[in-house]
Amino acid sequence: MNMKERIAARIAKEFSDGDIINLGIGIPTLIPNFISEDLDVFLHSENGILGVGHTPEEDEEDPNIVNAGKKPVTVNKGASFFDSASSFAMIRGGHIDISVLGALEVNAKAQISNWAVPGKPVLGVGGAMDLIEGSKKVFVTTTHVTKDGKPKIVQENKYPLTSYRSIDMIVTDKAVFHVQDEMLILTEIAPESSLDEVEQLTEAPFQVSESIKKNK
């Protein structure tokens, strides 16, 4: 299992029976392959699918069945298809239990930037703003640092915020942070990492959970 797959597998442990879950592009698209077969959850895509299945093998791909990132997906038995207006009505009406998004940056208040890099033709607004505002919980998956080793969990975002709402949990290749009252709380450290490394690679301040303190 590579680093991105480990992040996806960790997020999948947060789901419960009956959850309606929206998965963003990037690492979140790997999550369907790690959802327990014992769980009965419903994956939503804002282009108009409820009931997204596992990632298709090459011989399973149907160019007419894609997610919001235009990547081929499968659908489970009983899946529904609908127009974008209905899809966004579901989001804005508070009917999505969990959204899992990627992020370029997360600040000390757990507010994310994930839709634009000034001066570069990167990403786009998509549905992220609606998903953060409309979902009951929002989880973020991201690598802990950029390709040149700079922290992604920062004091202040350099890029435009996606929403003023704080997200609920961050899962990186180094650690897991839960968010309480706009404060980051370190709750897990990856086996090959350490508290010292997480502190060195995280610019934003954070508290350390009691369970980690006991195990030091």
mmCIF file of N, CA and C in Angstrom, residues 21-118:
data_model
loop_
_atom_site.group_PDB
_atom_site.id
_atom_site.type_symbol
_atom_site.label_atom_id
_atom_site.label_comp_id
_atom_site.label_asym_id
_atom_site.label_seq_id
_atom_site.Cartn_x
_atom_site.Cartn_y
_atom_site.Cartn_z
ATOM 1 N N ILE A 21 -21.884 10.004 1.541
ATOM 2 C CA ILE A 21 -20.517 10.525 1.546
ATOM 3 C C ILE A 21 -20.152 11.054 0.168
ATOM 4 N N ASN A 22 -19.632 12.264 0.126
ATOM 5 C CA ASN A 22 -19.115 12.831 -1.127
ATOM 6 C C ASN A 22 -17.599 12.771 -1.100
ATOM 7 N N LEU A 23 -17.015 12.269 -2.173
ATOM 8 C CA LEU A 23 -15.563 12.156 -2.273
ATOM 9 C C LEU A 23 -15.037 13.110 -3.331
ATOM 10 N N GLY A 24 -14.076 13.955 -2.955
ATOM 11 C CA GLY A 24 -13.482 14.887 -3.890
ATOM 12 C C GLY A 24 -12.486 14.205 -4.812
ATOM 13 N N ILE A 25 -11.749 15.013 -5.565
ATOM 14 C CA ILE A 25 -10.773 14.470 -6.503
ATOM 15 C C ILE A 25 -9.447 14.222 -5.773
ATOM 16 N N GLY A 26 -8.536 13.493 -6.441
ATOM 17 C CA GLY A 26 -7.239 13.178 -5.843
ATOM 18 C C GLY A 26 -7.337 11.984 -4.916
ATOM 19 N N ILE A 27 -6.708 12.071 -3.743
ATOM 20 C CA ILE A 27 -6.683 10.947 -2.797
ATOM 21 C C ILE A 27 -8.090 10.437 -2.466
ATOM 22 N N PRO A 28 -9.085 11.315 -2.293
ATOM 23 C CA PRO A 28 -10.426 10.794 -1.954
ATOM 24 C C PRO A 28 -10.979 9.788 -2.968
ATOM 25 N N THR A 29 -10.551 9.861 -4.231
ATOM 26 C CA THR A 29 -11.077 8.907 -5.212
ATOM 27 C C THR A 29 -10.580 7.483 -4.947
ATOM 28 N N LEU A 30 -9.549 7.329 -4.102
ATOM 29 C CA LEU A 30 -9.030 5.995 -3.768
ATOM 30 C C LEU A 30 -9.843 5.332 -2.663
ATOM 31 N N ILE A 31 -10.632 6.116 -1.947
ATOM 32 C CA ILE A 31 -11.314 5.622 -0.742
ATOM 33 C C ILE A 31 -12.280 4.472 -1.001
ATOM 34 N N PRO A 32 -13.066 4.462 -2.101
ATOM 35 C CA PRO A 32 -14.031 3.363 -2.281
ATOM 36 C C PRO A 32 -13.407 1.979 -2.183
ATOM 37 N N ASN A 33 -12.155 1.851 -2.554
ATOM 38 C CA ASN A 33 -11.503 0.533 -2.524
ATOM 39 C C ASN A 33 -11.167 0.065 -1.113
ATOM 40 N N PHE A 34 -11.330 0.951 -0.115
ATOM 41 C CA PHE A 34 -10.965 0.593 1.262
ATOM 42 C C PHE A 34 -12.157 0.604 2.216
ATOM 43 N N ILE A 35 -13.357 0.780 1.693
ATOM 44 C CA ILE A 35 -14.548 0.759 2.535
ATOM 45 C C ILE A 35 -14.903 -0.695 2.824
ATOM 46 N N SER A 36 -15.097 -1.010 4.096
ATOM 47 C CA SER A 36 -15.419 -2.376 4.500
ATOM 48 C C SER A 36 -16.688 -2.872 3.806
ATOM 49 N N GLU A 37 -16.645 -4.129 3.372
ATOM 50 C CA GLU A 37 -17.823 -4.711 2.732
ATOM 51 C C GLU A 37 -18.984 -4.850 3.710
ATOM 52 N N ASP A 38 -18.687 -4.768 4.992
ATOM 53 C CA ASP A 38 -19.743 -4.871 6.008
ATOM 54 C C ASP A 38 -20.527 -3.577 6.155
ATOM 55 N N LEU A 39 -19.994 -2.486 5.588
ATOM 56 C CA LEU A 39 -20.659 -1.185 5.729
ATOM 57 C C LEU A 39 -21.594 -0.924 4.555
ATOM 58 N N ASP A 40 -22.765 -0.359 4.864
ATOM 59 C CA ASP A 40 -23.725 0.007 3.834
ATOM 60 C C ASP A 40 -23.754 1.528 3.745
ATOM 61 N N VAL A 41 -22.843 2.088 2.922
ATOM 62 C CA VAL A 41 -22.774 3.541 2.758
ATOM 63 C C VAL A 41 -23.116 3.899 1.319
ATOM 64 N N PHE A 42 -23.396 5.185 1.097
ATOM 65 C CA PHE A 42 -23.827 5.657 -0.217
ATOM 66 C C PHE A 42 -22.880 6.778 -0.660
ATOM 67 N N LEU A 43 -22.127 6.521 -1.725
ATOM 68 C CA LEU A 43 -21.173 7.517 -2.206
ATOM 69 C C LEU A 43 -21.833 8.418 -3.233
ATOM 70 N N HIS A 44 -21.715 9.725 -2.994
ATOM 71 C CA HIS A 44 -22.367 10.747 -3.830
ATOM 72 C C HIS A 44 -21.316 11.475 -4.663
ATOM 73 N N SER A 45 -21.647 11.755 -5.915
ATOM 74 C CA SER A 45 -20.795 12.583 -6.760
ATOM 75 C C SER A 45 -21.639 13.753 -7.258
ATOM 76 N N GLU A 46 -21.082 14.981 -7.153
ATOM 77 C CA GLU A 46 -21.932 16.149 -7.406
ATOM 78 C C GLU A 46 -22.347 16.314 -8.870
ATOM 79 N N ASN A 47 -21.765 15.508 -9.772
ATOM 80 C CA ASN A 47 -22.265 15.553 -11.145
ATOM 81 C C ASN A 47 -23.545 14.732 -11.315
ATOM 82 N N GLY A 48 -24.016 14.080 -10.234
ATOM 83 C CA GLY A 48 -25.335 13.468 -10.297
ATOM 84 C C GLY A 48 -25.401 11.970 -10.133
ATOM 85 N N ILE A 49 -24.625 11.414 -9.196
ATOM 86 C CA ILE A 49 -24.689 9.980 -8.908
ATOM 87 C C ILE A 49 -24.795 9.782 -7.395
ATOM 88 N N LEU A 50 -25.655 8.899 -6.970
ATOM 89 C CA LEU A 50 -25.683 8.420 -5.593
ATOM 90 C C LEU A 50 -25.600 6.897 -5.656
ATOM 91 N N GLY A 51 -24.470 6.358 -5.185
ATOM 92 C CA GLY A 51 -24.260 4.916 -5.274
ATOM 93 C C GLY A 51 -23.010 4.568 -6.056
ATOM 94 N N VAL A 52 -21.999 5.447 -5.993
ATOM 95 C CA VAL A 52 -20.720 5.184 -6.664
ATOM 96 C C VAL A 52 -20.075 3.948 -6.032
ATOM 97 N N GLY A 53 -19.487 3.098 -6.883
ATOM 98 C CA GLY A 53 -18.849 1.875 -6.406
ATOM 99 C C GLY A 53 -17.338 1.969 -6.409
ATOM 100 N N HIS A 54 -16.703 0.804 -6.522
ATOM 101 C CA HIS A 54 -15.240 0.750 -6.493
ATOM 102 C C HIS A 54 -14.636 1.351 -7.758
ATOM 103 N N THR A 55 -13.341 1.621 -7.707
ATOM 104 C CA THR A 55 -12.630 2.113 -8.885
ATOM 105 C C THR A 55 -12.604 1.023 -9.953
ATOM 106 N N PRO A 56 -13.010 1.328 -11.200
ATOM 107 C CA PRO A 56 -13.083 0.275 -12.216
ATOM 108 C C PRO A 56 -11.713 -0.170 -12.710
ATOM 109 N N GLU A 57 -11.632 -1.464 -13.027
ATOM 110 C CA GLU A 57 -10.475 -1.946 -13.788
ATOM 111 C C GLU A 57 -10.624 -1.419 -15.217
ATOM 112 N N GLU A 58 -9.542 -1.505 -16.006
ATOM 113 C CA GLU A 58 -9.589 -0.944 -17.364
ATOM 114 C C GLU A 58 -10.727 -1.535 -18.188
ATOM 115 N N ASP A 59 -10.970 -2.829 -18.048
ATOM 116 C CA ASP A 59 -12.024 -3.455 -18.850
ATOM 117 C C ASP A 59 -13.428 -3.214 -18.286
ATOM 118 N N GLU A 60 -13.506 -2.512 -17.149
ATOM 119 C CA GLU A 60 -14.803 -2.176 -16.555
ATOM 120 C C GLU A 60 -15.211 -0.740 -16.868
ATOM 121 N N GLU A 61 -14.303 0.076 -17.386
ATOM 122 C CA GLU A 61 -14.566 1.504 -17.548
ATOM 123 C C GLU A 61 -15.659 1.757 -18.578
ATOM 124 N N ASP A 62 -16.597 2.641 -18.224
ATOM 125 C CA ASP A 62 -17.649 3.092 -19.119
ATOM 126 C C ASP A 62 -17.505 4.609 -19.238
ATOM 127 N N PRO A 63 -17.200 5.135 -20.444
ATOM 128 C CA PRO A 63 -16.963 6.577 -20.577
ATOM 129 C C PRO A 63 -18.181 7.425 -20.229
ATOM 130 N N ASN A 64 -19.333 6.805 -20.138
ATOM 131 C CA ASN A 64 -20.546 7.560 -19.800
ATOM 132 C C ASN A 64 -20.792 7.608 -18.287
ATOM 133 N N ILE A 65 -20.003 6.863 -17.520
ATOM 134 C CA ILE A 65 -20.183 6.856 -16.059
ATOM 135 C C ILE A 65 -18.898 7.376 -15.439
ATOM 136 N N VAL A 66 -18.906 8.654 -15.083
ATOM 137 C CA VAL A 66 -17.716 9.301 -14.533
ATOM 138 C C VAL A 66 -18.120 10.086 -13.289
ATOM 139 N N ASN A 67 -17.109 10.386 -12.448
ATOM 140 C CA ASN A 67 -17.385 11.215 -11.272
ATOM 141 C C ASN A 67 -17.218 12.696 -11.619
ATOM 142 N N ALA A 68 -17.305 13.549 -10.597
ATOM 143 C CA ALA A 68 -17.229 14.995 -10.837
ATOM 144 C C ALA A 68 -15.858 15.420 -11.359
ATOM 145 N N GLY A 69 -14.850 14.590 -11.149
ATOM 146 C CA GLY A 69 -13.526 14.878 -11.682
ATOM 147 C C GLY A 69 -13.302 14.279 -13.051
ATOM 148 N N LYS A 70 -14.384 13.782 -13.664
ATOM 149 C CA LYS A 70 -14.371 13.178 -15.003
ATOM 150 C C LYS A 70 -13.577 11.874 -15.056
ATOM 151 N N LYS A 71 -13.387 11.229 -13.910
ATOM 152 C CA LYS A 71 -12.716 9.932 -13.859
ATOM 153 C C LYS A 71 -13.754 8.813 -13.904
ATOM 154 N N PRO A 72 -13.482 7.731 -14.644
ATOM 155 C CA PRO A 72 -14.439 6.622 -14.700
ATOM 156 C C PRO A 72 -14.694 6.035 -13.312
ATOM 157 N N VAL A 73 -15.948 5.711 -13.046
ATOM 158 C CA VAL A 73 -16.314 5.060 -11.787
ATOM 159 C C VAL A 73 -17.261 3.911 -12.098
ATOM 160 N N THR A 74 -17.467 3.048 -11.124
ATOM 161 C CA THR A 74 -18.520 2.041 -11.217
ATOM 162 C C THR A 74 -19.683 2.520 -10.354
ATOM 163 N N VAL A 75 -20.814 1.865 -10.519
ATOM 164 C CA VAL A 75 -21.950 2.173 -9.647
ATOM 165 C C VAL A 75 -22.455 0.869 -9.037
ATOM 166 N N ASN A 76 -22.958 0.986 -7.821
ATOM 167 C CA ASN A 76 -23.495 -0.177 -7.128
ATOM 168 C C ASN A 76 -24.942 -0.436 -7.531
ATOM 169 N N LYS A 77 -25.419 -1.637 -7.249
ATOM 170 C CA LYS A 77 -26.809 -1.972 -7.517
ATOM 171 C C LYS A 77 -27.711 -0.994 -6.765
ATOM 172 N N GLY A 78 -28.695 -0.434 -7.482
ATOM 173 C CA GLY A 78 -29.613 0.519 -6.858
ATOM 174 C C GLY A 78 -29.160 1.955 -6.936
ATOM 175 N N ALA A 79 -28.054 2.239 -7.619
ATOM 176 C CA ALA A 79 -27.562 3.614 -7.730
ATOM 177 C C ALA A 79 -28.577 4.498 -8.449
ATOM 178 N N SER A 80 -28.531 5.801 -8.105
ATOM 179 C CA SER A 80 -29.433 6.779 -8.725
ATOM 180 C C SER A 80 -28.626 7.776 -9.538
ATOM 181 N N PHE A 81 -29.219 8.241 -10.630
ATOM 182 C CA PHE A 81 -28.616 9.287 -11.457
ATOM 183 C C PHE A 81 -29.584 10.470 -11.510
ATOM 184 N N PHE A 82 -29.047 11.684 -11.431
ATOM 185 C CA PHE A 82 -29.912 12.870 -11.414
ATOM 186 C C PHE A 82 -29.127 14.059 -11.946
ATOM 187 N N ASP A 83 -29.825 15.195 -12.116
ATOM 188 C CA ASP A 83 -29.150 16.357 -12.698
ATOM 189 C C ASP A 83 -28.359 17.123 -11.632
ATOM 190 N N SER A 84 -27.512 18.043 -12.095
ATOM 191 C CA SER A 84 -26.650 18.776 -11.170
ATOM 192 C C SER A 84 -27.455 19.638 -10.205
ATOM 193 N N ALA A 85 -28.590 20.178 -10.665
ATOM 194 C CA ALA A 85 -29.406 21.010 -9.772
ATOM 195 C C ALA A 85 -29.893 20.189 -8.577
ATOM 196 N N SER A 86 -30.344 18.956 -8.844
ATOM 197 C CA SER A 86 -30.792 18.090 -7.745
ATOM 198 C C SER A 86 -29.618 17.719 -6.848
ATOM 199 N N SER A 87 -28.463 17.479 -7.483
ATOM 200 C CA SER A 87 -27.282 17.101 -6.713
ATOM 201 C C SER A 87 -26.869 18.209 -5.747
ATOM 202 N N PHE A 88 -26.851 19.442 -6.241
ATOM 203 C CA PHE A 88 -26.454 20.547 -5.366
ATOM 204 C C PHE A 88 -27.542 20.888 -4.362
ATOM 205 N N ALA A 89 -28.793 20.574 -4.689
ATOM 206 C CA ALA A 89 -29.862 20.736 -3.693
ATOM 207 C C ALA A 89 -29.641 19.781 -2.527
ATOM 208 N N MET A 90 -29.160 18.568 -2.821
ATOM 209 C CA MET A 90 -28.828 17.624 -1.751
ATOM 210 C C MET A 90 -27.736 18.195 -0.852
ATOM 211 N N ILE A 91 -26.720 18.775 -1.480
ATOM 212 C CA ILE A 91 -25.593 19.318 -0.708
ATOM 213 C C ILE A 91 -26.047 20.518 0.117
ATOM 214 N N ARG A 92 -26.685 21.483 -0.535
ATOM 215 C CA ARG A 92 -27.059 22.724 0.162
ATOM 216 C C ARG A 92 -28.184 22.485 1.163
ATOM 217 N N GLY A 93 -28.928 21.402 0.972
ATOM 218 C CA GLY A 93 -30.001 21.077 1.904
ATOM 219 C C GLY A 93 -29.535 20.305 3.121
ATOM 220 N N GLY A 94 -28.235 20.059 3.229
ATOM 221 C CA GLY A 94 -27.691 19.393 4.414
ATOM 222 C C GLY A 94 -27.867 17.893 4.420
ATOM 223 N N HIS A 95 -27.962 17.269 3.250
ATOM 224 C CA HIS A 95 -28.213 15.826 3.184
ATOM 225 C C HIS A 95 -26.946 14.990 3.004
ATOM 226 N N ILE A 96 -25.781 15.624 2.962
ATOM 227 C CA ILE A 96 -24.521 14.891 2.854
ATOM 228 C C ILE A 96 -23.930 14.762 4.264
ATOM 229 N N ASP A 97 -23.695 13.532 4.694
ATOM 230 C CA ASP A 97 -23.174 13.324 6.053
ATOM 231 C C ASP A 97 -21.697 13.679 6.143
ATOM 232 N N ILE A 98 -20.924 13.241 5.164
ATOM 233 C CA ILE A 98 -19.470 13.447 5.201
ATOM 234 C C ILE A 98 -18.981 13.823 3.804
ATOM 235 N N SER A 99 -18.139 14.842 3.732
ATOM 236 C CA SER A 99 -17.402 15.133 2.498
ATOM 237 C C SER A 99 -15.925 14.957 2.773
ATOM 238 N N VAL A 100 -15.226 14.350 1.828
ATOM 239 C CA VAL A 100 -13.778 14.169 1.948
ATOM 240 C C VAL A 100 -13.127 14.917 0.797
ATOM 241 N N LEU A 101 -12.309 15.904 1.126
ATOM 242 C CA LEU A 101 -11.719 16.779 0.121
ATOM 243 C C LEU A 101 -10.193 16.755 0.205
ATOM 244 N N GLY A 102 -9.545 17.107 -0.886
ATOM 245 C CA GLY A 102 -8.119 17.375 -0.860
ATOM 246 C C GLY A 102 -7.901 18.828 -0.471
ATOM 247 N N ALA A 103 -6.658 19.200 -0.171
ATOM 248 C CA ALA A 103 -6.374 20.580 0.220
ATOM 249 C C ALA A 103 -4.960 20.975 -0.188
ATOM 250 N N LEU A 104 -4.823 22.221 -0.614
ATOM 251 C CA LEU A 104 -3.499 22.782 -0.867
ATOM 252 C C LEU A 104 -2.880 23.266 0.438
ATOM 253 N N GLU A 105 -3.717 23.809 1.313
ATOM 254 C CA GLU A 105 -3.265 24.307 2.623
ATOM 255 C C GLU A 105 -4.406 24.169 3.627
ATOM 256 N N VAL A 106 -4.037 24.010 4.895
ATOM 257 C CA VAL A 106 -4.985 24.088 6.012
ATOM 258 C C VAL A 106 -4.362 25.032 7.030
ATOM 259 N N ASN A 107 -5.150 26.002 7.529
ATOM 260 C CA ASN A 107 -4.556 26.948 8.475
ATOM 261 C C ASN A 107 -4.825 26.559 9.927
ATOM 262 N N ALA A 108 -4.397 27.406 10.838
ATOM 263 C CA ALA A 108 -4.476 27.099 12.272
ATOM 264 C C ALA A 108 -5.907 26.982 12.760
ATOM 265 N N LYS A 109 -6.875 27.554 12.038
ATOM 266 C CA LYS A 109 -8.294 27.430 12.394
ATOM 267 C C LYS A 109 -8.967 26.286 11.639
ATOM 268 N N ALA A 110 -8.169 25.477 10.923
ATOM 269 C CA ALA A 110 -8.674 24.360 10.127
ATOM 270 C C ALA A 110 -9.542 24.825 8.967
ATOM 271 N N GLN A 111 -9.257 25.992 8.447
ATOM 272 C CA GLN A 111 -9.893 26.467 7.219
ATOM 273 C C GLN A 111 -8.979 26.085 6.052
ATOM 274 N N ILE A 112 -9.584 25.623 4.953
ATOM 275 C CA ILE A 112 -8.749 25.090 3.875
ATOM 276 C C ILE A 112 -8.761 25.976 2.629
ATOM 277 N N SER A 113 -7.712 25.814 1.841
ATOM 278 C CA SER A 113 -7.632 26.358 0.476
ATOM 279 C C SER A 113 -7.458 25.165 -0.446
ATOM 280 N N ASN A 114 -8.312 25.056 -1.451
ATOM 281 C CA ASN A 114 -8.157 23.891 -2.335
ATOM 282 C C ASN A 114 -8.639 24.134 -3.760
ATOM 283 N N TRP A 115 -8.836 25.412 -4.135
ATOM 284 C CA TRP A 115 -9.441 25.589 -5.459
ATOM 285 C C TRP A 115 -8.668 26.511 -6.384
ATOM 286 N N ALA A 116 -7.664 27.199 -5.936
ATOM 287 C CA ALA A 116 -6.973 28.129 -6.830
ATOM 288 C C ALA A 116 -5.561 28.417 -6.344
ATOM 289 N N VAL A 117 -4.627 28.516 -7.291
ATOM 290 C CA VAL A 117 -3.285 29.013 -7.035
ATOM 291 C C VAL A 117 -3.124 30.259 -7.895
ATOM 292 N N PRO A 118 -3.054 31.445 -7.297
ATOM 293 C CA PRO A 118 -2.976 32.672 -8.087
ATOM 294 C C PRO A 118 -1.882 32.622 -9.148
#
